[in-house]
Amino acid sequence: MKYFIVTYGCQMNVHESEKIATILENLGYECGQTREEADIIVFNTCAIREGAEDRVLGNVGNLKKMKKKNKNLIIAVCGCMTQKEATAQKLMQTFPFIDIVIGTFNLPKLGDYIQAVKTGRQLEIWEEGDIDETLPYKRTSGENAWVNIMQGCNNFCTYCIVPYVRGREKSRKLENIINEVKEILKEGKYKKITLLGQNVNSYGKDLENPVSFANLLHEICKIDGDFTLSFMTSHPKDLTDDVIDAVASEEKIEKSIHLPAQSGNNRILALMNRKYTREKYLEIINKIKNKIPNCRITSDFIVGFPTETEEEFADTCTLVKEVEYDSIFAFMYSPREGTVASKMEGQIEEQVKNRRVNTLLQIEKELQMKKEGIC
Ligand code: SAH
Ligand code: SF4
Ligand code: F3S
């Protein structure tokens, strides 16, 4: 029996697909190379932008024929998209050939649902649960091992669906993380550890014995072994000096920080509920540049947030030029149902968003060429 997993979205999902693989292998399935040879196909979905959801819908829809040919094929859909009750219901109704639809918090029970599939179709979306510490991961990312340090997000940026589908911030205990890293290094084949969380800088605040993210970094660096350590993602409002100092002083930590700015304009940043200003953001960037020479700095930007004017968009462009990022991701704002921004007046036309995203990407291209000495 073979399985095939289709993963969408961020590194967190890539890592969770490693957990899905473990669950399936524990049930006796082997990793298949194509969908066609699979006895079970699992879609691990993302809800961050409409485009991500559309891709899932298209790909799931395409399985209708395969299911007709092979009645025993099991199709499961999980991840951030299915944690939304309305979307999960709609998926079940639109695609009668889907066997299992489960939310993000139900993942550890995927094996039970698969075993129960003969008794009928299943849809299950729990509310929040604790972080699962029971299932190991079948690591599939070569020399890099992902380590989840927390789940969820408390920030409620007004455009973002993540707090609704991943729940509130919950940190894993320091000793569980340290033990996992030690186990990974014992295997001898991993050269890189990447810590994952939506907002890693607020790690540990919710623990019974609070630990700071900087402390966690220092503790991991104390572990013997030849490895590099990196982390994602940092929120500018929580990136404290002790974390910058840890990156500067610890040899094992990669000199690279992904610090999403989202916009360079203060009115838009306030509307986004980012809780920092352009000036504050630049202050942090300058600190990083001063304390960590040659640090790779990258960022995410959203263009066409509701009511964003041309002048306000121009502030984003000047920020990108001023920081001289090593690389950026630029996204067109995508309204997500249930978020505050999706109900705001002054939604921007697709055409305008498209033009702005291209302008930003052109600026990025010119920066890269300048850095490489081409112009
Ligand atoms: N926790 C991370 C972001 C995770 S989502 C952080 O706070 O930085 C990754 C990126 O997707 C975000 O940085 C943002 O730029 C983009 N994004 C999130 N919601 C979006 C939306 N509704 N429309 C367009 N881009 C969005
Ligand atoms: Fe979304 Fe903001 Fe949380 Fe990042 S910090 S996951 S953008 S709500
Ligand atoms: Fe997407 Fe969920 Fe990650 S919405 S970006 S897969 S946390």
XYZ file of C-alpha atoms and ligand atoms in Angstrom:
416
model
C 0.000 0.000 0.000
C 1.341 3.414 -1.006
C 0.732 6.970 0.183
C 1.165 10.339 -1.516
C 1.108 13.646 0.371
C 0.502 16.997 -1.355
C 1.732 19.916 0.759
C 0.812 23.591 0.386
C 1.846 26.616 2.444
C 4.649 27.397 4.850
C 7.479 25.406 6.426
C 5.184 24.570 9.324
C 3.032 22.597 6.905
C 6.057 20.983 5.266
C 7.109 19.823 8.729
C 3.612 18.628 9.603
C 3.580 16.569 6.435
C 6.535 14.729 7.976
C 4.226 13.853 10.848
C 1.513 12.723 8.407
C 4.114 10.474 6.752
C 4.907 8.896 10.133
C 1.233 8.234 10.817
C 0.797 6.584 7.416
C 3.948 4.483 7.739
C 2.798 3.312 11.169
C -0.329 2.019 9.430
C 1.807 0.047 6.957
C 1.770 2.433 3.989
C 4.941 3.128 1.997
C 5.892 6.388 0.312
C 4.657 6.409 -3.316
C 6.230 8.413 -6.138
C 3.032 9.510 -7.916
C -0.651 10.111 -7.120
C -1.591 7.427 -9.632
C 0.038 4.623 -7.666
C -1.262 5.812 -4.291
C -3.830 3.999 -2.120
C -4.185 7.096 0.025
C -3.685 10.748 -0.949
C -3.478 13.406 1.761
C -3.750 17.127 0.996
C -2.113 19.278 3.654
C -3.639 22.658 2.835
C -2.904 26.372 3.320
C -5.408 29.227 3.697
C -3.125 32.251 3.690
C -4.303 33.663 0.333
C -7.177 32.898 -1.996
C -4.750 31.574 -4.615
C -3.519 28.906 -2.190
C -7.087 27.728 -1.587
C -7.932 27.746 -5.300
C -4.977 25.488 -6.041
C -6.196 22.988 -3.445
C -9.752 23.034 -4.828
C -8.497 22.456 -8.377
C -6.193 19.611 -7.417
C -8.728 17.865 -5.188
C -11.374 18.221 -7.918
C -9.048 16.470 -10.371
C -9.126 13.318 -8.259
C -12.736 12.519 -9.130
C -11.692 10.385 -12.104
C -9.038 8.556 -10.106
C -11.534 7.698 -7.414
C -13.934 6.344 -10.074
C -11.199 4.030 -11.344
C -10.076 2.955 -7.880
C -12.965 2.770 -5.408
C -10.569 1.888 -2.573
C -8.508 5.055 -2.931
C -8.710 7.071 0.303
C -8.665 10.875 -0.008
C -8.018 13.003 3.070
C -7.845 16.802 3.313
C -6.320 18.464 6.363
C -4.386 21.618 7.300
C -5.244 25.291 7.709
C -7.976 25.462 5.080
C -10.016 22.698 6.674
C -9.758 24.213 10.157
C -12.348 26.724 8.929
C -15.712 25.144 9.618
C -17.493 26.640 6.582
C -14.727 25.625 4.169
C -14.593 22.112 5.606
C -18.353 21.700 5.162
C -18.189 23.075 1.632
C -15.388 20.668 0.706
C -17.441 17.721 1.934
C -20.473 18.859 -0.061
C -18.682 19.810 -3.272
C -16.506 16.713 -3.436
C -18.496 13.635 -2.376
C -15.446 11.466 -3.106
C -13.396 12.952 -0.237
C -13.272 10.462 2.657
C -11.776 12.519 5.483
C -11.721 16.247 6.251
C -9.941 17.199 9.477
C -8.715 20.436 11.047
C -5.184 21.350 12.141
C -5.706 20.259 15.741
C -6.939 16.782 14.759
C -3.825 15.713 12.896
C -2.535 13.295 15.576
C -5.752 11.291 15.127
C -5.459 10.972 11.346
C -4.530 7.289 11.760
C -7.791 6.573 13.645
C -9.845 8.284 10.948
C -8.143 6.272 8.213
C -8.839 3.028 10.048
C -12.475 4.010 10.487
C -12.921 5.036 6.853
C -14.809 1.857 5.916
C -17.667 2.939 8.168
C -18.246 6.175 6.218
C -17.053 9.692 5.466
C -15.711 11.762 8.332
C -15.460 15.438 9.125
C -13.912 16.551 12.396
C -12.755 19.979 13.509
C -11.879 20.280 17.150
C -11.236 23.463 18.942
C -7.702 24.011 20.229
C -5.640 21.154 21.606
C -2.203 20.814 23.182
C 0.879 20.402 21.036
C 1.300 16.736 20.215
C 4.493 15.337 21.760
C 3.726 11.688 21.078
C 4.386 11.197 17.368
C 7.867 11.317 15.857
C 8.542 12.817 12.417
C 9.734 11.023 9.309
C 12.251 13.703 8.364
C 12.307 14.424 4.647
C 14.264 17.655 4.299
C 17.747 16.312 3.623
C 20.420 17.740 5.910
C 17.951 20.125 7.537
C 15.755 19.088 10.441
C 12.728 21.242 11.273
C 11.901 21.626 14.948
C 8.585 23.127 15.913
C 8.976 25.280 19.044
C 5.476 26.721 19.271
C 2.154 26.798 17.541
C -0.455 29.475 16.933
C -0.333 33.248 16.952
C -1.755 35.959 19.239
C -1.043 38.930 17.005
C -4.193 39.152 14.919
C -2.723 41.213 12.110
C -5.955 42.381 10.512
C -5.312 40.677 7.141
C -4.229 37.297 8.497
C -6.113 34.032 8.849
C -3.413 32.203 10.849
C -4.671 33.025 14.379
C -8.077 31.635 13.371
C -6.774 28.349 12.006
C -3.793 27.738 14.293
C -5.226 29.035 17.566
C -3.450 30.939 20.328
C 0.298 30.789 20.953
C 1.422 27.669 22.767
C 5.085 26.980 23.401
C 6.659 23.567 23.734
C 8.580 22.944 26.949
C 12.282 23.832 26.760
C 13.367 20.311 27.778
C 11.230 18.695 25.061
C 12.838 20.892 22.410
C 16.360 20.263 23.743
C 15.728 16.499 23.813
C 14.411 16.546 20.263
C 17.481 18.442 19.021
C 19.787 15.995 20.858
C 17.981 13.033 19.264
C 18.258 14.630 15.809
C 21.996 15.241 16.229
C 22.562 11.708 17.513
C 21.450 10.401 14.110
C 24.536 12.082 12.642
C 23.027 13.030 9.271
C 21.665 16.503 10.029
C 23.845 19.589 9.634
C 21.148 22.185 10.156
C 18.371 22.729 12.695
C 15.583 25.176 11.814
C 13.268 26.280 14.601
C 9.702 26.940 13.490
C 6.914 29.110 14.829
C 4.623 31.834 13.481
C 6.163 34.281 15.897
C 9.287 32.687 17.385
C 10.264 35.791 19.353
C 7.400 35.354 21.752
C 8.489 31.779 22.506
C 8.212 30.736 26.132
C 6.071 33.571 27.478
C 3.132 31.223 28.049
C 5.106 28.461 29.800
C 4.673 27.659 33.489
C 8.357 28.516 33.908
C 8.762 31.265 31.292
C 11.864 31.072 29.102
C 12.935 33.710 26.588
C 13.596 32.897 22.931
C 17.190 34.123 23.369
C 17.604 31.634 26.224
C 16.296 28.825 24.070
C 18.824 29.759 21.364
C 21.719 29.757 23.849
C 20.611 26.420 25.340
C 20.461 24.771 21.906
C 23.885 26.174 20.978
C 25.364 24.522 24.085
C 24.527 21.090 22.665
C 27.643 19.355 21.315
C 27.796 18.789 17.595
C 28.649 20.272 14.265
C 25.440 22.046 13.199
C 24.026 25.424 12.266
C 20.893 26.838 13.831
C 18.302 29.087 12.216
C 14.727 30.147 12.938
C 11.587 31.593 11.398
C 9.551 33.766 11.579
C 10.359 36.880 13.614
C 7.839 39.631 14.277
C 9.509 43.081 14.441
C 7.567 44.110 17.545
C 9.040 41.187 19.525
C 12.582 40.999 18.128
C 14.451 41.962 21.281
C 18.098 42.988 21.692
C 18.954 39.732 23.451
C 17.923 37.761 20.352
C 20.027 40.002 18.076
C 22.933 39.577 20.525
C 22.463 35.793 20.499
C 22.614 35.702 16.688
C 25.703 37.949 16.790
C 27.572 35.992 19.446
C 26.671 32.343 18.900
C 28.848 30.791 16.214
C 26.306 28.092 15.470
C 23.520 30.529 14.599
C 23.175 31.367 10.914
C 23.633 35.082 10.241
C 20.253 35.511 8.642
C 17.021 37.138 9.838
C 13.641 37.083 8.123
C 11.858 40.163 9.450
C 8.567 40.783 7.620
C 7.804 44.503 7.419
C 4.540 44.163 5.397
C 4.432 47.921 4.637
C 6.628 51.006 4.860
C 3.778 53.354 5.701
C 2.703 54.118 9.264
C -1.018 54.527 8.581
C -1.150 51.167 6.794
C 0.978 49.487 9.483
C -1.497 50.720 12.121
C -4.457 49.482 10.056
C -2.683 46.127 9.764
C -2.309 46.057 13.571
C 1.422 45.391 13.262
C 2.222 47.428 16.408
C 5.412 49.068 15.092
C 6.181 52.077 12.942
C 8.473 52.439 9.961
C 10.926 54.295 12.229
C 10.897 51.530 14.858
C 11.363 48.890 12.150
C 14.348 50.759 10.697
C 15.812 51.098 14.176
C 15.778 47.298 14.549
C 17.259 46.833 11.068
C 20.084 49.236 11.912
C 20.748 47.389 15.139
C 20.988 44.124 13.214
C 23.310 45.667 10.625
C 25.560 47.154 13.321
C 25.751 44.107 15.543
C 25.801 41.392 12.864
C 27.917 42.524 9.905
C 26.935 40.771 6.657
C 23.717 39.458 8.172
C 21.295 38.315 5.465
C 18.076 40.300 5.899
C 14.843 39.282 4.166
C 11.223 40.383 4.414
C 7.599 39.951 3.327
C 5.403 42.751 1.967
C 1.708 43.046 1.246
C 0.622 45.515 -1.436
C -2.879 46.818 -1.990
C -4.062 46.579 1.615
C -7.524 48.242 1.847
C -7.322 52.041 1.341
C -3.580 52.020 0.485
C -2.876 55.065 -1.713
C -0.136 55.415 -4.325
C 1.840 57.633 -1.909
C 1.534 55.051 0.850
C 2.646 52.308 -1.493
C 5.605 54.528 -2.444
C 6.647 54.432 1.242
C 6.932 50.648 0.958
C 9.136 51.058 -2.107
C 11.456 53.511 -0.336
C 11.702 51.182 2.665
C 12.792 48.307 0.431
C 15.429 50.551 -1.175
C 16.607 51.898 2.148
C 17.060 48.510 3.819
C 18.628 46.920 0.707
C 17.231 43.505 1.526
C 18.954 40.359 0.363
C 15.580 39.149 -0.833
C 11.874 39.902 -0.370
C 8.526 38.219 -0.928
C 5.804 40.550 -2.201
C 2.151 39.524 -2.034
C -1.030 41.095 -3.342
C -3.433 41.567 -0.435
C -6.002 38.758 -0.432
C -9.159 39.263 1.668
C -9.680 36.329 4.054
C -13.182 35.734 5.304
C -13.545 36.393 9.033
C -10.579 38.778 9.280
C -10.987 42.465 10.166
C -9.389 43.788 6.947
C -11.719 41.783 4.724
C -14.613 43.910 6.016
C -12.818 47.247 5.584
C -14.074 49.721 3.037
C -11.709 50.779 0.288
C -10.678 47.365 -1.035
C -8.190 47.869 -3.865
C -8.773 46.638 -7.414
C -6.847 43.547 -8.556
C -5.331 45.477 -11.441
C -3.829 48.069 -9.075
C -2.510 45.374 -6.718
C -0.974 43.628 -9.678
C 0.808 46.748 -10.840
C 2.098 47.490 -7.332
C 3.421 43.977 -6.789
C 5.274 44.146 -10.106
C 6.749 47.537 -9.218
C 8.022 46.164 -5.916
C 9.477 43.068 -7.517
C 11.235 45.238 -10.108
C 12.824 47.279 -7.298
C 13.941 44.045 -5.680
C 15.451 42.852 -8.968
C 17.385 46.101 -9.384
C 18.683 45.812 -5.819
C 19.928 42.278 -6.477
C 21.661 43.383 -9.663
C 23.298 46.260 -7.801
C 24.483 43.891 -5.074
C 25.905 41.512 -7.628
C 27.655 44.450 -9.283
C 25.736 44.084 -12.567
C 24.565 47.700 -12.612
N 3.943 34.751 10.994
C 4.552 35.336 9.882
C 3.738 35.318 8.612
C 3.128 34.076 8.142
S 2.228 34.270 6.661
C 4.781 36.804 10.198
O 4.080 37.392 10.974
O 5.638 37.352 9.574
C 3.495 34.685 5.505
C 3.264 35.977 4.783
O 2.065 35.907 4.042
C 3.082 37.191 5.657
O 4.287 37.717 6.114
C 2.350 38.142 4.753
O 3.244 38.937 4.026
C 1.586 37.212 3.815
N 0.148 37.249 4.060
C -0.516 36.883 5.178
N -1.845 37.088 5.017
C -2.016 37.603 3.783
C -3.157 38.051 3.043
N -4.375 38.019 3.539
N -2.944 38.534 1.787
C -1.698 38.576 1.256
N -0.600 38.173 1.910
C -0.746 37.700 3.157
Fe -0.394 36.299 10.756
Fe 0.485 38.457 11.970
Fe 0.436 36.147 13.268
Fe 2.176 36.493 11.295
S 2.118 37.629 13.254
S 0.896 34.704 11.628
S 1.048 37.780 9.894
S -1.332 37.293 12.579
Fe -0.653 28.611 5.213
Fe -1.302 27.647 7.535
Fe 1.217 28.145 7.005
S -2.421 29.203 6.431
S 1.104 29.840 5.564
S -0.031 26.667 5.998
S 0.215 28.323 8.991
